[in-house]
């Protein structure tokens, strides 16, 4: 399995799982505590992610939660133009990804603010062409409702991406996108099958509906359930946990790594 991706000419080893901390510069992300819109809040969140054990900072400026109405490109870029220089100033060596489905936004983020990774929830041909020209790692997410369909999609898309010259690909089964709660759990229960593709797997379940709907609580109360799912995802082969709660996720990884060491 290829556990490395190229970041700024150096190899990042994902053989040991890592944490991607969420930094939303939106007023409408589903988890209110993740919304950071002032310079102080963005700077504090940037330092928090790194201090608590995060390896990557994932910046979102256009909410993609189910039912959300996306802002236009200009507003998304305005928010990123405010946030990314702050992040780079506060943590210049941090690995930064941008959560966007717009090729023009991806281009400006890489060329103007040195963003390292494009995290895409839609996967258009135009975005693939752009990523190929930017030579950045790329996260491709599936909205398919079953692992069988996800595997077929990933096999097809990764072949096409390789044909465009995109070498550093991370796959995301897309928990919460185009899936019922039951489908989310069925996919997680057999997620280890995705390892046949030989690519790093990103899992984003943090405080999502699949957690709080099952438990009968709210996103604010869903940390314990999220941590349980993170432990299962790591057992199933997750390389990156995309999270709101960095310290708890990093501790989960540390414990799981210790168990793996004892069993090796």
PDB file of C-alpha atoms in Angstrom:
ATOM      1  CA  UNK A   1       0.000   0.000   0.000  1.00  0.00           C
ATOM      2  CA  UNK A   2       1.330   3.445  -0.949  1.00  0.00           C
ATOM      3  CA  UNK A   3       1.266   5.434   2.286  1.00  0.00           C
ATOM      4  CA  UNK A   4       3.170   8.508   1.131  1.00  0.00           C
ATOM      5  CA  UNK A   5       2.112  11.721  -0.568  1.00  0.00           C
ATOM      6  CA  UNK A   6       4.320  14.479  -1.939  1.00  0.00           C
ATOM      7  CA  UNK A   7       4.032  17.763  -0.040  1.00  0.00           C
ATOM      8  CA  UNK A   8       6.202  20.600  -1.360  1.00  0.00           C
ATOM      9  CA  UNK A   9       8.778  18.175  -2.698  1.00  0.00           C
ATOM     10  CA  UNK A  10       8.964  16.096   0.486  1.00  0.00           C
ATOM     11  CA  UNK A  11       7.252  12.820   1.258  1.00  0.00           C
ATOM     12  CA  UNK A  12       4.621  12.720   3.998  1.00  0.00           C
ATOM     13  CA  UNK A  13       4.364   9.209   5.413  1.00  0.00           C
ATOM     14  CA  UNK A  14       0.782   8.190   6.155  1.00  0.00           C
ATOM     15  CA  UNK A  15       1.829   4.723   7.294  1.00  0.00           C
ATOM     16  CA  UNK A  16       0.888   5.910  10.768  1.00  0.00           C
ATOM     17  CA  UNK A  17      -2.522   7.611  10.730  1.00  0.00           C
ATOM     18  CA  UNK A  18      -2.715  11.367  11.215  1.00  0.00           C
ATOM     19  CA  UNK A  19      -5.282  14.013  12.101  1.00  0.00           C
ATOM     20  CA  UNK A  20      -6.685  16.678   9.801  1.00  0.00           C
ATOM     21  CA  UNK A  21      -8.203  19.471  11.860  1.00  0.00           C
ATOM     22  CA  UNK A  22     -11.231  21.321  10.497  1.00  0.00           C
ATOM     23  CA  UNK A  23     -11.163  25.117  10.298  1.00  0.00           C
ATOM     24  CA  UNK A  24     -14.377  26.483   8.839  1.00  0.00           C
ATOM     25  CA  UNK A  25     -14.493  30.163   7.901  1.00  0.00           C
ATOM     26  CA  UNK A  26     -18.214  29.941   7.249  1.00  0.00           C
ATOM     27  CA  UNK A  27     -21.203  31.203   9.243  1.00  0.00           C
ATOM     28  CA  UNK A  28     -23.328  28.117   8.513  1.00  0.00           C
ATOM     29  CA  UNK A  29     -21.318  24.924   9.007  1.00  0.00           C
ATOM     30  CA  UNK A  30     -23.411  22.276  10.749  1.00  0.00           C
ATOM     31  CA  UNK A  31     -21.296  22.270  13.934  1.00  0.00           C
ATOM     32  CA  UNK A  32     -21.412  25.769  15.360  1.00  0.00           C
ATOM     33  CA  UNK A  33     -18.167  25.464  17.339  1.00  0.00           C
ATOM     34  CA  UNK A  34     -16.197  24.896  14.107  1.00  0.00           C
ATOM     35  CA  UNK A  35     -17.088  28.337  12.679  1.00  0.00           C
ATOM     36  CA  UNK A  36     -14.160  30.776  12.841  1.00  0.00           C
ATOM     37  CA  UNK A  37     -14.578  34.161  11.184  1.00  0.00           C
ATOM     38  CA  UNK A  38     -12.444  36.697  13.047  1.00  0.00           C
ATOM     39  CA  UNK A  39      -8.677  37.038  12.772  1.00  0.00           C
ATOM     40  CA  UNK A  40      -8.261  36.086  16.417  1.00  0.00           C
ATOM     41  CA  UNK A  41     -10.487  33.010  16.153  1.00  0.00           C
ATOM     42  CA  UNK A  42      -8.727  31.791  12.998  1.00  0.00           C
ATOM     43  CA  UNK A  43      -5.286  32.290  14.552  1.00  0.00           C
ATOM     44  CA  UNK A  44      -6.295  30.521  17.768  1.00  0.00           C
ATOM     45  CA  UNK A  45      -7.826  27.591  15.911  1.00  0.00           C
ATOM     46  CA  UNK A  46      -4.733  27.293  13.713  1.00  0.00           C
ATOM     47  CA  UNK A  47      -2.464  27.018  16.755  1.00  0.00           C
ATOM     48  CA  UNK A  48      -4.894  24.682  18.519  1.00  0.00           C
ATOM     49  CA  UNK A  49      -4.910  22.173  15.663  1.00  0.00           C
ATOM     50  CA  UNK A  50      -1.116  21.919  15.603  1.00  0.00           C
ATOM     51  CA  UNK A  51      -0.673  22.025  19.401  1.00  0.00           C
ATOM     52  CA  UNK A  52      -3.186  19.219  19.916  1.00  0.00           C
ATOM     53  CA  UNK A  53      -1.478  16.877  17.459  1.00  0.00           C
ATOM     54  CA  UNK A  54      -2.927  17.750  14.076  1.00  0.00           C
ATOM     55  CA  UNK A  55      -0.815  17.197  10.970  1.00  0.00           C
ATOM     56  CA  UNK A  56      -3.092  18.987   8.494  1.00  0.00           C
ATOM     57  CA  UNK A  57      -5.455  21.968   8.578  1.00  0.00           C
ATOM     58  CA  UNK A  58      -8.504  21.669   6.311  1.00  0.00           C
ATOM     59  CA  UNK A  59      -9.983  25.077   5.510  1.00  0.00           C
ATOM     60  CA  UNK A  60     -13.567  25.357   4.327  1.00  0.00           C
ATOM     61  CA  UNK A  61     -15.150  28.589   3.091  1.00  0.00           C
ATOM     62  CA  UNK A  62     -18.305  27.198   1.480  1.00  0.00           C
ATOM     63  CA  UNK A  63     -20.493  24.853   3.473  1.00  0.00           C
ATOM     64  CA  UNK A  64     -21.130  21.523   1.724  1.00  0.00           C
ATOM     65  CA  UNK A  65     -23.357  20.037   4.415  1.00  0.00           C
ATOM     66  CA  UNK A  66     -26.540  18.356   3.095  1.00  0.00           C
ATOM     67  CA  UNK A  67     -29.185  20.986   2.428  1.00  0.00           C
ATOM     68  CA  UNK A  68     -26.794  23.926   2.457  1.00  0.00           C
ATOM     69  CA  UNK A  69     -26.976  26.577  -0.272  1.00  0.00           C
ATOM     70  CA  UNK A  70     -23.417  27.175  -1.515  1.00  0.00           C
ATOM     71  CA  UNK A  71     -22.174  30.745  -1.572  1.00  0.00           C
ATOM     72  CA  UNK A  72     -20.892  32.030  -4.895  1.00  0.00           C
ATOM     73  CA  UNK A  73     -17.264  31.785  -5.984  1.00  0.00           C
ATOM     74  CA  UNK A  74     -16.460  35.400  -5.141  1.00  0.00           C
ATOM     75  CA  UNK A  75     -17.673  35.047  -1.557  1.00  0.00           C
ATOM     76  CA  UNK A  76     -15.808  31.772  -1.111  1.00  0.00           C
ATOM     77  CA  UNK A  77     -12.616  33.420  -2.366  1.00  0.00           C
ATOM     78  CA  UNK A  78     -13.166  36.487  -0.174  1.00  0.00           C
ATOM     79  CA  UNK A  79     -13.346  34.293   2.918  1.00  0.00           C
ATOM     80  CA  UNK A  80     -10.253  32.318   1.911  1.00  0.00           C
ATOM     81  CA  UNK A  81      -8.325  35.490   1.058  1.00  0.00           C
ATOM     82  CA  UNK A  82      -8.953  36.601   4.627  1.00  0.00           C
ATOM     83  CA  UNK A  83      -8.237  33.284   6.379  1.00  0.00           C
ATOM     84  CA  UNK A  84      -5.345  31.670   4.512  1.00  0.00           C
ATOM     85  CA  UNK A  85      -2.787  34.460   5.043  1.00  0.00           C
ATOM     86  CA  UNK A  86      -3.545  34.306   8.773  1.00  0.00           C
ATOM     87  CA  UNK A  87      -3.017  30.547   8.833  1.00  0.00           C
ATOM     88  CA  UNK A  88       0.235  30.842   6.889  1.00  0.00           C
ATOM     89  CA  UNK A  89       1.435  33.641   9.166  1.00  0.00           C
ATOM     90  CA  UNK A  90       0.673  31.728  12.345  1.00  0.00           C
ATOM     91  CA  UNK A  91       1.828  28.272  11.225  1.00  0.00           C
ATOM     92  CA  UNK A  92       3.994  28.683   8.104  1.00  0.00           C
ATOM     93  CA  UNK A  93       5.064  25.027   8.072  1.00  0.00           C
ATOM     94  CA  UNK A  94       1.576  23.556   8.508  1.00  0.00           C
ATOM     95  CA  UNK A  95       0.151  21.307   5.804  1.00  0.00           C
ATOM     96  CA  UNK A  96      -2.967  23.115   4.589  1.00  0.00           C
ATOM     97  CA  UNK A  97      -5.780  21.702   2.489  1.00  0.00           C
ATOM     98  CA  UNK A  98      -8.694  23.617   1.065  1.00  0.00           C
ATOM     99  CA  UNK A  99     -12.177  22.102   0.981  1.00  0.00           C
ATOM    100  CA  UNK A 100     -13.607  23.290  -2.342  1.00  0.00           C
ATOM    101  CA  UNK A 101     -15.355  21.964  -5.444  1.00  0.00           C
ATOM    102  CA  UNK A 102     -14.458  24.938  -7.653  1.00  0.00           C
ATOM    103  CA  UNK A 103     -11.368  24.665  -9.915  1.00  0.00           C
ATOM    104  CA  UNK A 104     -10.803  28.424  -9.961  1.00  0.00           C
ATOM    105  CA  UNK A 105     -10.793  28.527  -6.171  1.00  0.00           C
ATOM    106  CA  UNK A 106      -8.342  25.628  -6.026  1.00  0.00           C
ATOM    107  CA  UNK A 107      -6.037  27.422  -8.445  1.00  0.00           C
ATOM    108  CA  UNK A 108      -5.938  30.659  -6.483  1.00  0.00           C
ATOM    109  CA  UNK A 109      -5.457  28.857  -3.176  1.00  0.00           C
ATOM    110  CA  UNK A 110      -2.410  26.982  -4.474  1.00  0.00           C
ATOM    111  CA  UNK A 111      -0.868  29.809  -6.486  1.00  0.00           C
ATOM    112  CA  UNK A 112      -1.511  32.702  -4.087  1.00  0.00           C
ATOM    113  CA  UNK A 113      -1.543  31.118  -0.632  1.00  0.00           C
ATOM    114  CA  UNK A 114       0.539  27.946  -1.074  1.00  0.00           C
ATOM    115  CA  UNK A 115      -2.224  25.508  -0.176  1.00  0.00           C
ATOM    116  CA  UNK A 116      -0.844  21.964  -0.229  1.00  0.00           C
ATOM    117  CA  UNK A 117      -3.875  19.704  -0.839  1.00  0.00           C
ATOM    118  CA  UNK A 118      -7.202  20.017  -2.673  1.00  0.00           C
ATOM    119  CA  UNK A 119     -10.102  18.364  -0.833  1.00  0.00           C
ATOM    120  CA  UNK A 120     -12.976  17.971  -3.309  1.00  0.00           C
ATOM    121  CA  UNK A 121     -16.509  16.730  -2.605  1.00  0.00           C
ATOM    122  CA  UNK A 122     -17.777  16.777  -6.198  1.00  0.00           C
ATOM    123  CA  UNK A 123     -15.062  15.564  -8.570  1.00  0.00           C
ATOM    124  CA  UNK A 124     -15.631  17.343 -11.876  1.00  0.00           C
ATOM    125  CA  UNK A 125     -13.513  16.884 -14.980  1.00  0.00           C
ATOM    126  CA  UNK A 126     -12.608  20.564 -14.749  1.00  0.00           C
ATOM    127  CA  UNK A 127     -11.282  20.090 -11.228  1.00  0.00           C
ATOM    128  CA  UNK A 128      -9.225  17.066 -12.292  1.00  0.00           C
ATOM    129  CA  UNK A 129      -7.622  19.060 -15.087  1.00  0.00           C
ATOM    130  CA  UNK A 130      -6.853  21.865 -12.663  1.00  0.00           C
ATOM    131  CA  UNK A 131      -5.314  19.564 -10.043  1.00  0.00           C
ATOM    132  CA  UNK A 132      -3.180  17.955 -12.739  1.00  0.00           C
ATOM    133  CA  UNK A 133      -1.843  21.365 -13.722  1.00  0.00           C
ATOM    134  CA  UNK A 134      -1.209  22.368 -10.093  1.00  0.00           C
ATOM    135  CA  UNK A 135       0.617  19.125  -9.201  1.00  0.00           C
ATOM    136  CA  UNK A 136      -0.957  18.955  -5.757  1.00  0.00           C
ATOM    137  CA  UNK A 137      -2.260  15.967  -3.782  1.00  0.00           C
ATOM    138  CA  UNK A 138      -5.968  15.432  -4.292  1.00  0.00           C
ATOM    139  CA  UNK A 139      -8.708  14.054  -2.056  1.00  0.00           C
ATOM    140  CA  UNK A 140     -11.544  12.459  -4.016  1.00  0.00           C
ATOM    141  CA  UNK A 141     -14.816  11.756  -2.224  1.00  0.00           C
ATOM    142  CA  UNK A 142     -17.617   9.373  -3.191  1.00  0.00           C
ATOM    143  CA  UNK A 143     -21.327   9.985  -2.649  1.00  0.00           C
ATOM    144  CA  UNK A 144     -22.259   6.417  -3.655  1.00  0.00           C
ATOM    145  CA  UNK A 145     -24.480   4.549  -1.160  1.00  0.00           C
ATOM    146  CA  UNK A 146     -22.705   1.173  -0.992  1.00  0.00           C
ATOM    147  CA  UNK A 147     -19.126  -0.024  -0.675  1.00  0.00           C
ATOM    148  CA  UNK A 148     -19.520  -2.061  -3.871  1.00  0.00           C
ATOM    149  CA  UNK A 149     -20.406   1.076  -5.834  1.00  0.00           C
ATOM    150  CA  UNK A 150     -17.709   3.110  -4.074  1.00  0.00           C
ATOM    151  CA  UNK A 151     -15.040   0.564  -5.014  1.00  0.00           C
ATOM    152  CA  UNK A 152     -16.087   0.594  -8.660  1.00  0.00           C
ATOM    153  CA  UNK A 153     -16.130   4.397  -8.696  1.00  0.00           C
ATOM    154  CA  UNK A 154     -12.750   4.734  -7.007  1.00  0.00           C
ATOM    155  CA  UNK A 155     -11.138   2.191  -9.351  1.00  0.00           C
ATOM    156  CA  UNK A 156     -12.431   4.074 -12.387  1.00  0.00           C
ATOM    157  CA  UNK A 157     -11.651   7.572 -11.128  1.00  0.00           C
ATOM    158  CA  UNK A 158      -8.160   6.787  -9.864  1.00  0.00           C
ATOM    159  CA  UNK A 159      -7.284   5.254 -13.234  1.00  0.00           C
ATOM    160  CA  UNK A 160      -8.439   8.438 -14.953  1.00  0.00           C
ATOM    161  CA  UNK A 161      -6.566  10.634 -12.467  1.00  0.00           C
ATOM    162  CA  UNK A 162      -3.377   8.657 -12.996  1.00  0.00           C
ATOM    163  CA  UNK A 163      -3.874   9.118 -16.737  1.00  0.00           C
ATOM    164  CA  UNK A 164      -3.858  12.885 -16.173  1.00  0.00           C
ATOM    165  CA  UNK A 165      -0.621  12.630 -14.226  1.00  0.00           C
ATOM    166  CA  UNK A 166      -2.146  12.989 -10.737  1.00  0.00           C
ATOM    167  CA  UNK A 167      -0.076  10.693  -8.555  1.00  0.00           C
ATOM    168  CA  UNK A 168      -0.924  11.693  -4.990  1.00  0.00           C
ATOM    169  CA  UNK A 169      -4.520  10.581  -4.453  1.00  0.00           C
ATOM    170  CA  UNK A 170      -6.391  10.164  -1.172  1.00  0.00           C
ATOM    171  CA  UNK A 171      -9.805   8.484  -1.204  1.00  0.00           C
ATOM    172  CA  UNK A 172     -12.742   9.443   0.999  1.00  0.00           C
ATOM    173  CA  UNK A 173     -15.813   7.148   1.185  1.00  0.00           C
ATOM    174  CA  UNK A 174     -17.956  10.205   1.900  1.00  0.00           C
ATOM    175  CA  UNK A 175     -19.748   9.431   5.129  1.00  0.00           C
ATOM    176  CA  UNK A 176     -22.874  11.577   5.313  1.00  0.00           C
ATOM    177  CA  UNK A 177     -23.000  12.336   1.584  1.00  0.00           C
ATOM    178  CA  UNK A 178     -25.727  10.590  -0.425  1.00  0.00           C
ATOM    179  CA  UNK A 179     -26.160   7.894   2.215  1.00  0.00           C
ATOM    180  CA  UNK A 180     -28.710   6.938   4.847  1.00  0.00           C
ATOM    181  CA  UNK A 181     -27.567   6.311   8.404  1.00  0.00           C
ATOM    182  CA  UNK A 182     -27.780   2.558   7.823  1.00  0.00           C
ATOM    183  CA  UNK A 183     -25.739   2.813   4.618  1.00  0.00           C
ATOM    184  CA  UNK A 184     -23.068   4.843   6.421  1.00  0.00           C
ATOM    185  CA  UNK A 185     -22.665   2.138   9.052  1.00  0.00           C
ATOM    186  CA  UNK A 186     -22.684  -0.682   6.510  1.00  0.00           C
ATOM    187  CA  UNK A 187     -19.898   1.039   4.555  1.00  0.00           C
ATOM    188  CA  UNK A 188     -17.862   1.568   7.720  1.00  0.00           C
ATOM    189  CA  UNK A 189     -18.353  -2.059   8.736  1.00  0.00           C
ATOM    190  CA  UNK A 190     -16.578  -3.274   5.588  1.00  0.00           C
ATOM    191  CA  UNK A 191     -14.342  -0.301   4.843  1.00  0.00           C
ATOM    192  CA  UNK A 192     -11.180  -2.427   5.047  1.00  0.00           C
ATOM    193  CA  UNK A 193     -11.995  -3.625   1.530  1.00  0.00           C
ATOM    194  CA  UNK A 194     -10.968  -0.197   0.208  1.00  0.00           C
ATOM    195  CA  UNK A 195      -7.361  -1.062   1.042  1.00  0.00           C
ATOM    196  CA  UNK A 196      -7.238  -3.165  -2.128  1.00  0.00           C
ATOM    197  CA  UNK A 197      -6.834   0.119  -4.030  1.00  0.00           C
ATOM    198  CA  UNK A 198      -3.519   0.796  -2.306  1.00  0.00           C
ATOM    199  CA  UNK A 199      -4.352   4.434  -1.517  1.00  0.00           C
ATOM    200  CA  UNK A 200      -4.566   6.428   1.744  1.00  0.00           C
ATOM    201  CA  UNK A 201      -8.119   6.578   3.107  1.00  0.00           C
ATOM    202  CA  UNK A 202      -9.582   9.706   4.688  1.00  0.00           C
ATOM    203  CA  UNK A 203     -12.516   9.307   7.068  1.00  0.00           C
ATOM    204  CA  UNK A 204     -14.762  12.221   8.005  1.00  0.00           C
ATOM    205  CA  UNK A 205     -17.399  11.209  10.550  1.00  0.00           C
ATOM    206  CA  UNK A 206     -16.803  13.934  13.141  1.00  0.00           C
ATOM    207  CA  UNK A 207     -20.038  14.874  14.934  1.00  0.00           C
ATOM    208  CA  UNK A 208     -22.082  13.975  11.838  1.00  0.00           C
ATOM    209  CA  UNK A 209     -25.722  12.956  11.626  1.00  0.00           C
ATOM    210  CA  UNK A 210     -24.796   9.256  11.538  1.00  0.00           C
ATOM    211  CA  UNK A 211     -23.519   9.732  15.103  1.00  0.00           C
ATOM    212  CA  UNK A 212     -26.050  12.008  16.744  1.00  0.00           C
ATOM    213  CA  UNK A 213     -29.109  10.581  14.966  1.00  0.00           C
ATOM    214  CA  UNK A 214     -28.303   7.093  16.219  1.00  0.00           C
ATOM    215  CA  UNK A 215     -27.567   8.323  19.746  1.00  0.00           C
ATOM    216  CA  UNK A 216     -30.543  10.663  19.886  1.00  0.00           C
ATOM    217  CA  UNK A 217     -28.502  13.728  20.761  1.00  0.00           C
ATOM    218  CA  UNK A 218     -26.991  16.727  18.932  1.00  0.00           C
ATOM    219  CA  UNK A 219     -23.721  17.554  17.134  1.00  0.00           C
ATOM    220  CA  UNK A 220     -22.542  19.288  20.316  1.00  0.00           C
ATOM    221  CA  UNK A 221     -23.065  16.054  22.284  1.00  0.00           C
ATOM    222  CA  UNK A 222     -21.602  13.701  19.674  1.00  0.00           C
ATOM    223  CA  UNK A 223     -17.920  13.626  20.668  1.00  0.00           C
ATOM    224  CA  UNK A 224     -18.045  10.282  22.469  1.00  0.00           C
ATOM    225  CA  UNK A 225     -19.794   8.580  19.570  1.00  0.00           C
ATOM    226  CA  UNK A 226     -17.365  10.186  17.133  1.00  0.00           C
ATOM    227  CA  UNK A 227     -14.387   8.825  19.063  1.00  0.00           C
ATOM    228  CA  UNK A 228     -15.846   5.309  18.956  1.00  0.00           C
ATOM    229  CA  UNK A 229     -16.210   5.554  15.182  1.00  0.00           C
ATOM    230  CA  UNK A 230     -12.663   6.897  14.855  1.00  0.00           C
ATOM    231  CA  UNK A 231     -11.303   3.825  16.639  1.00  0.00           C
ATOM    232  CA  UNK A 232     -13.276   1.544  14.313  1.00  0.00           C
ATOM    233  CA  UNK A 233     -12.171   3.504  11.236  1.00  0.00           C
ATOM    234  CA  UNK A 234      -8.526   3.114  12.251  1.00  0.00           C
ATOM    235  CA  UNK A 235      -9.020  -0.632  12.597  1.00  0.00           C
ATOM    236  CA  UNK A 236     -10.518  -0.618   9.102  1.00  0.00           C
ATOM    237  CA  UNK A 237      -7.508   1.118   7.551  1.00  0.00           C
ATOM    238  CA  UNK A 238      -8.073   4.887   7.845  1.00  0.00           C
ATOM    239  CA  UNK A 239      -4.929   6.940   7.198  1.00  0.00           C
ATOM    240  CA  UNK A 240      -6.406  10.383   7.946  1.00  0.00           C
ATOM    241  CA  UNK A 241      -9.113  11.369  10.416  1.00  0.00           C
ATOM    242  CA  UNK A 242     -10.784  14.664   9.464  1.00  0.00           C
ATOM    243  CA  UNK A 243     -12.046  16.029  12.768  1.00  0.00           C
ATOM    244  CA  UNK A 244     -13.339  18.907  14.832  1.00  0.00           C
ATOM    245  CA  UNK A 245     -11.759  17.594  18.049  1.00  0.00           C
ATOM    246  CA  UNK A 246      -8.059  17.195  17.357  1.00  0.00           C
ATOM    247  CA  UNK A 247      -6.735  16.187  20.770  1.00  0.00           C
ATOM    248  CA  UNK A 248      -9.264  13.395  21.202  1.00  0.00           C
ATOM    249  CA  UNK A 249      -8.575  12.027  17.711  1.00  0.00           C
ATOM    250  CA  UNK A 250      -4.797  12.187  18.223  1.00  0.00           C
ATOM    251  CA  UNK A 251      -5.148  10.298  21.504  1.00  0.00           C
ATOM    252  CA  UNK A 252      -7.275   7.656  19.781  1.00  0.00           C
ATOM    253  CA  UNK A 253      -4.543   7.177  17.188  1.00  0.00           C
ATOM    254  CA  UNK A 254      -1.879   6.910  19.909  1.00  0.00           C
ATOM    255  CA  UNK A 255      -3.820   4.195  21.730  1.00  0.00           C
ATOM    256  CA  UNK A 256      -4.563   2.271  18.525  1.00  0.00           C
ATOM    257  CA  UNK A 257      -0.897   2.463  17.493  1.00  0.00           C
ATOM    258  CA  UNK A 258       0.106   1.079  20.887  1.00  0.00           C
ATOM    259  CA  UNK A 259      -2.257  -1.857  20.454  1.00  0.00           C
ATOM    260  CA  UNK A 260      -0.832  -2.529  16.992  1.00  0.00           C
ATOM    261  CA  UNK A 261       2.683  -2.491  18.443  1.00  0.00           C
ATOM    262  CA  UNK A 262       1.719  -5.031  21.115  1.00  0.00           C
ATOM    263  CA  UNK A 263       0.221  -7.337  18.467  1.00  0.00           C
ATOM    264  CA  UNK A 264       3.121  -7.110  15.985  1.00  0.00           C
TER     265      UNK A 264
END
